[in-house]
Amino acid sequence: MTVLDHDDDSGDFAAVAFREEEYWEVDLLPVALVHDLKGLIHALRQQPSISGTIGLVSVGDDFFILVRVYGGEVSLFLSDVTASVDWQVARDVLDHLDIDQPDDDDLDQVLPAGDLSIVADLGLDEMELGALAGDLDLYPDEVLASISERLGFAQAFQRVLDAMG
């Protein structure tokens, strides 16, 4: 299987959410980090926070990635393992998780991979995250907006999205 390079980054974005005292802050990250997992993790580590930092990545209309850096720990969640067939960053997530790329027989199901409890301590449990990831009627940015609402930083997240244009 060949991983394709995608030149159209129009729907792509990466954001970082972190707590500053009692309030959540959300900042947009450079779009290049959408396709650079190591760079994304490095950028998240640069932002100190009492509850760790959360990276929210939307890749076009296809899938999303959640990354949580808490101290030295890195947790990852990929909304759709089949994205690894076409997207290098999804393949990088699977490699980081030590999960094999799906076989051709497994490409007919949209299944998440990684830590379903990535933000459970912040208010979004495994069942809800799995349900959101599996809702094929929602685009990745809509799922990430729902996640931001459940975690309590919807307004800050929406401001970042609005600033993108």
mmCIF file of C-alpha atoms in Angstrom:
data_model
loop_
_atom_site.group_PDB
_atom_site.id
_atom_site.type_symbol
_atom_site.label_atom_id
_atom_site.label_comp_id
_atom_site.label_asym_id
_atom_site.label_seq_id
_atom_site.Cartn_x
_atom_site.Cartn_y
_atom_site.Cartn_z
ATOM 1 C CA MET A 1 0.000 0.000 0.000
ATOM 2 C CA THR A 2 1.240 3.443 -0.854
ATOM 3 C CA VAL A 3 0.685 6.420 1.383
ATOM 4 C CA LEU A 4 -0.356 9.375 -0.729
ATOM 5 C CA ASP A 5 0.799 12.945 -0.321
ATOM 6 C CA HIS A 6 -2.070 15.396 -0.213
ATOM 7 C CA ASP A 7 -1.486 18.906 -1.465
ATOM 8 C CA ASP A 8 -4.857 20.414 -0.564
ATOM 9 C CA ASP A 9 -4.604 21.498 3.068
ATOM 10 C CA SER A 10 -7.719 23.698 2.962
ATOM 11 C CA GLY A 11 -9.630 21.802 5.666
ATOM 12 C CA ASP A 12 -6.594 20.987 7.776
ATOM 13 C CA PHE A 13 -5.809 22.566 11.110
ATOM 14 C CA ALA A 14 -4.026 21.846 14.352
ATOM 15 C CA ALA A 15 -4.861 23.528 17.632
ATOM 16 C CA VAL A 16 -3.525 23.252 21.154
ATOM 17 C CA ALA A 17 -5.772 23.491 24.214
ATOM 18 C CA PHE A 18 -4.338 24.011 27.679
ATOM 19 C CA ARG A 19 -5.461 25.249 31.079
ATOM 20 C CA GLU A 20 -4.115 28.477 32.402
ATOM 21 C CA GLU A 21 -5.178 28.661 36.053
ATOM 22 C CA GLU A 22 -8.978 28.147 35.908
ATOM 23 C CA TYR A 23 -9.463 28.864 32.219
ATOM 24 C CA TRP A 24 -8.867 26.992 29.009
ATOM 25 C CA GLU A 25 -6.828 28.632 26.266
ATOM 26 C CA VAL A 26 -6.810 27.473 22.661
ATOM 27 C CA ASP A 27 -4.255 28.500 20.053
ATOM 28 C CA LEU A 28 -3.852 27.606 16.423
ATOM 29 C CA LEU A 29 -0.656 25.772 15.540
ATOM 30 C CA PRO A 30 1.157 25.986 12.188
ATOM 31 C CA VAL A 31 -0.697 23.952 9.558
ATOM 32 C CA ALA A 32 2.525 22.056 8.776
ATOM 33 C CA LEU A 33 2.119 20.264 12.133
ATOM 34 C CA VAL A 34 -1.052 18.602 10.811
ATOM 35 C CA HIS A 35 1.233 16.290 8.838
ATOM 36 C CA ASP A 36 4.136 16.102 11.308
ATOM 37 C CA LEU A 37 3.339 14.000 14.386
ATOM 38 C CA LYS A 38 6.785 14.408 15.965
ATOM 39 C CA GLY A 39 6.678 18.158 15.424
ATOM 40 C CA LEU A 40 3.166 18.313 16.865
ATOM 41 C CA ILE A 41 4.191 16.441 20.000
ATOM 42 C CA HIS A 42 7.213 18.718 20.352
ATOM 43 C CA ALA A 43 5.010 21.817 20.049
ATOM 44 C CA LEU A 44 2.585 20.467 22.662
ATOM 45 C CA ARG A 45 5.442 19.841 25.083
ATOM 46 C CA GLN A 46 6.421 23.512 24.827
ATOM 47 C CA GLN A 47 3.144 24.619 26.443
ATOM 48 C CA PRO A 48 3.122 23.953 30.188
ATOM 49 C CA SER A 49 -0.272 23.296 31.730
ATOM 50 C CA ILE A 50 -1.654 21.866 34.958
ATOM 51 C CA SER A 51 -3.693 19.240 33.117
ATOM 52 C CA GLY A 52 -1.355 18.696 30.189
ATOM 53 C CA THR A 53 -1.849 19.954 26.675
ATOM 54 C CA ILE A 54 -4.285 18.617 24.139
ATOM 55 C CA GLY A 55 -3.619 18.700 20.423
ATOM 56 C CA LEU A 56 -6.685 18.691 18.189
ATOM 57 C CA VAL A 57 -5.927 17.916 14.559
ATOM 58 C CA SER A 58 -8.421 17.874 11.703
ATOM 59 C CA VAL A 59 -7.267 16.396 8.429
ATOM 60 C CA GLY A 60 -9.592 17.530 5.663
ATOM 61 C CA ASP A 61 -12.951 15.835 5.681
ATOM 62 C CA ASP A 62 -11.339 12.514 6.505
ATOM 63 C CA PHE A 63 -10.309 12.058 10.136
ATOM 64 C CA PHE A 64 -9.052 13.659 13.320
ATOM 65 C CA ILE A 65 -6.298 13.056 15.817
ATOM 66 C CA LEU A 66 -6.188 13.866 19.510
ATOM 67 C CA VAL A 67 -2.810 14.082 21.216
ATOM 68 C CA ARG A 68 -2.402 14.636 24.926
ATOM 69 C CA VAL A 69 0.936 15.437 26.477
ATOM 70 C CA TYR A 70 0.989 15.237 30.247
ATOM 71 C CA GLY A 71 4.407 15.384 31.789
ATOM 72 C CA GLY A 72 6.516 12.841 29.937
ATOM 73 C CA GLU A 73 3.493 10.838 28.787
ATOM 74 C CA VAL A 74 2.014 11.057 25.281
ATOM 75 C CA SER A 75 -1.437 9.637 24.547
ATOM 76 C CA LEU A 76 -2.839 9.412 21.025
ATOM 77 C CA PHE A 77 -6.256 8.836 19.507
ATOM 78 C CA LEU A 78 -6.909 8.364 15.780
ATOM 79 C CA SER A 79 -10.537 8.507 14.674
ATOM 80 C CA ASP A 80 -10.151 6.130 11.717
ATOM 81 C CA VAL A 81 -7.421 3.526 11.226
ATOM 82 C CA THR A 82 -8.225 3.252 7.516
ATOM 83 C CA ALA A 83 -6.893 6.804 7.072
ATOM 84 C CA SER A 84 -3.424 5.262 7.347
ATOM 85 C CA VAL A 85 -3.813 3.899 3.823
ATOM 86 C CA ASP A 86 -3.869 7.419 2.342
ATOM 87 C CA TRP A 87 -2.309 9.670 4.975
ATOM 88 C CA GLN A 88 1.240 9.476 6.323
ATOM 89 C CA VAL A 89 0.351 11.237 9.582
ATOM 90 C CA ALA A 90 -2.280 8.571 10.329
ATOM 91 C CA ARG A 91 0.343 5.927 9.591
ATOM 92 C CA ASP A 92 2.717 7.731 11.981
ATOM 93 C CA VAL A 93 0.061 7.586 14.717
ATOM 94 C CA LEU A 94 -0.367 3.834 14.198
ATOM 95 C CA ASP A 95 3.423 3.392 14.260
ATOM 96 C CA HIS A 96 3.628 5.355 17.528
ATOM 97 C CA LEU A 97 0.862 3.159 18.965
ATOM 98 C CA ASP A 98 2.605 0.023 17.635
ATOM 99 C CA ILE A 99 -0.515 -0.927 15.661
ATOM 100 C CA ASP A 100 -0.304 -2.521 12.220
ATOM 101 C CA GLN A 101 -1.828 -0.778 9.242
ATOM 102 C CA PRO A 102 -5.184 -2.400 8.387
ATOM 103 C CA ASP A 103 -5.347 -5.127 5.752
ATOM 104 C CA ASP A 104 -7.471 -4.720 2.634
ATOM 105 C CA ASP A 105 -10.142 -6.866 4.323
ATOM 106 C CA ASP A 106 -10.395 -4.362 7.185
ATOM 107 C CA LEU A 107 -10.899 -1.245 5.062
ATOM 108 C CA ASP A 108 -14.700 -1.418 5.007
ATOM 109 C CA GLN A 109 -15.075 -0.372 8.665
ATOM 110 C CA VAL A 110 -14.298 2.949 10.284
ATOM 111 C CA LEU A 111 -12.650 2.068 13.579
ATOM 112 C CA PRO A 112 -10.682 4.279 15.954
ATOM 113 C CA ALA A 113 -7.282 3.454 17.381
ATOM 114 C CA GLY A 114 -5.410 4.556 20.442
ATOM 115 C CA ASP A 115 -6.399 5.760 23.863
ATOM 116 C CA LEU A 116 -10.189 6.068 24.105
ATOM 117 C CA SER A 117 -9.758 7.410 27.640
ATOM 118 C CA ILE A 118 -7.418 10.184 26.464
ATOM 119 C CA VAL A 119 -9.638 12.908 27.975
ATOM 120 C CA ALA A 120 -11.865 10.848 30.280
ATOM 121 C CA ASP A 121 -10.521 12.627 33.369
ATOM 122 C CA LEU A 122 -11.606 15.933 31.800
ATOM 123 C CA GLY A 123 -15.213 14.906 31.178
ATOM 124 C CA LEU A 124 -15.400 12.894 27.944
ATOM 125 C CA ASP A 125 -15.507 9.172 28.599
ATOM 126 C CA GLU A 126 -14.497 6.336 26.289
ATOM 127 C CA MET A 127 -18.029 5.532 25.123
ATOM 128 C CA GLU A 128 -18.756 9.132 24.127
ATOM 129 C CA LEU A 129 -15.440 9.553 22.316
ATOM 130 C CA GLY A 130 -15.982 6.285 20.461
ATOM 131 C CA ALA A 131 -19.501 7.341 19.483
ATOM 132 C CA LEU A 132 -18.313 10.733 18.248
ATOM 133 C CA ALA A 133 -15.494 9.174 16.234
ATOM 134 C CA GLY A 134 -17.899 6.702 14.667
ATOM 135 C CA ASP A 135 -20.524 9.280 13.644
ATOM 136 C CA LEU A 136 -20.062 9.345 9.874
ATOM 137 C CA ASP A 137 -22.484 12.273 9.528
ATOM 138 C CA LEU A 138 -20.028 14.629 11.255
ATOM 139 C CA TYR A 139 -16.928 16.176 9.728
ATOM 140 C CA PRO A 140 -13.718 16.045 11.796
ATOM 141 C CA ASP A 141 -13.924 19.740 12.724
ATOM 142 C CA GLU A 142 -17.503 19.192 13.955
ATOM 143 C CA VAL A 143 -16.408 16.268 16.116
ATOM 144 C CA LEU A 144 -13.550 18.325 17.536
ATOM 145 C CA ALA A 145 -16.019 21.149 18.266
ATOM 146 C CA SER A 146 -18.217 18.664 20.153
ATOM 147 C CA ILE A 147 -15.202 17.424 22.084
ATOM 148 C CA SER A 148 -14.202 20.989 22.956
ATOM 149 C CA GLU A 149 -17.729 21.625 24.222
ATOM 150 C CA ARG A 150 -17.676 18.543 26.462
ATOM 151 C CA LEU A 151 -14.266 19.530 27.840
ATOM 152 C CA GLY A 152 -15.296 23.119 28.509
ATOM 153 C CA PHE A 153 -13.388 25.152 25.934
ATOM 154 C CA ALA A 154 -15.907 25.441 23.090
ATOM 155 C CA GLN A 155 -15.848 29.258 22.927
ATOM 156 C CA ALA A 156 -12.057 29.461 22.776
ATOM 157 C CA PHE A 157 -11.973 26.668 20.178
ATOM 158 C CA GLN A 158 -14.620 28.378 18.050
ATOM 159 C CA ARG A 159 -12.678 31.670 18.156
ATOM 160 C CA VAL A 160 -9.655 29.837 16.755
ATOM 161 C CA LEU A 161 -11.725 28.271 13.981
ATOM 162 C CA ASP A 162 -13.358 31.608 13.148
ATOM 163 C CA ALA A 163 -9.939 33.273 12.922
ATOM 164 C CA MET A 164 -8.940 30.743 10.248
ATOM 165 C CA GLY A 165 -11.483 32.286 7.886
#
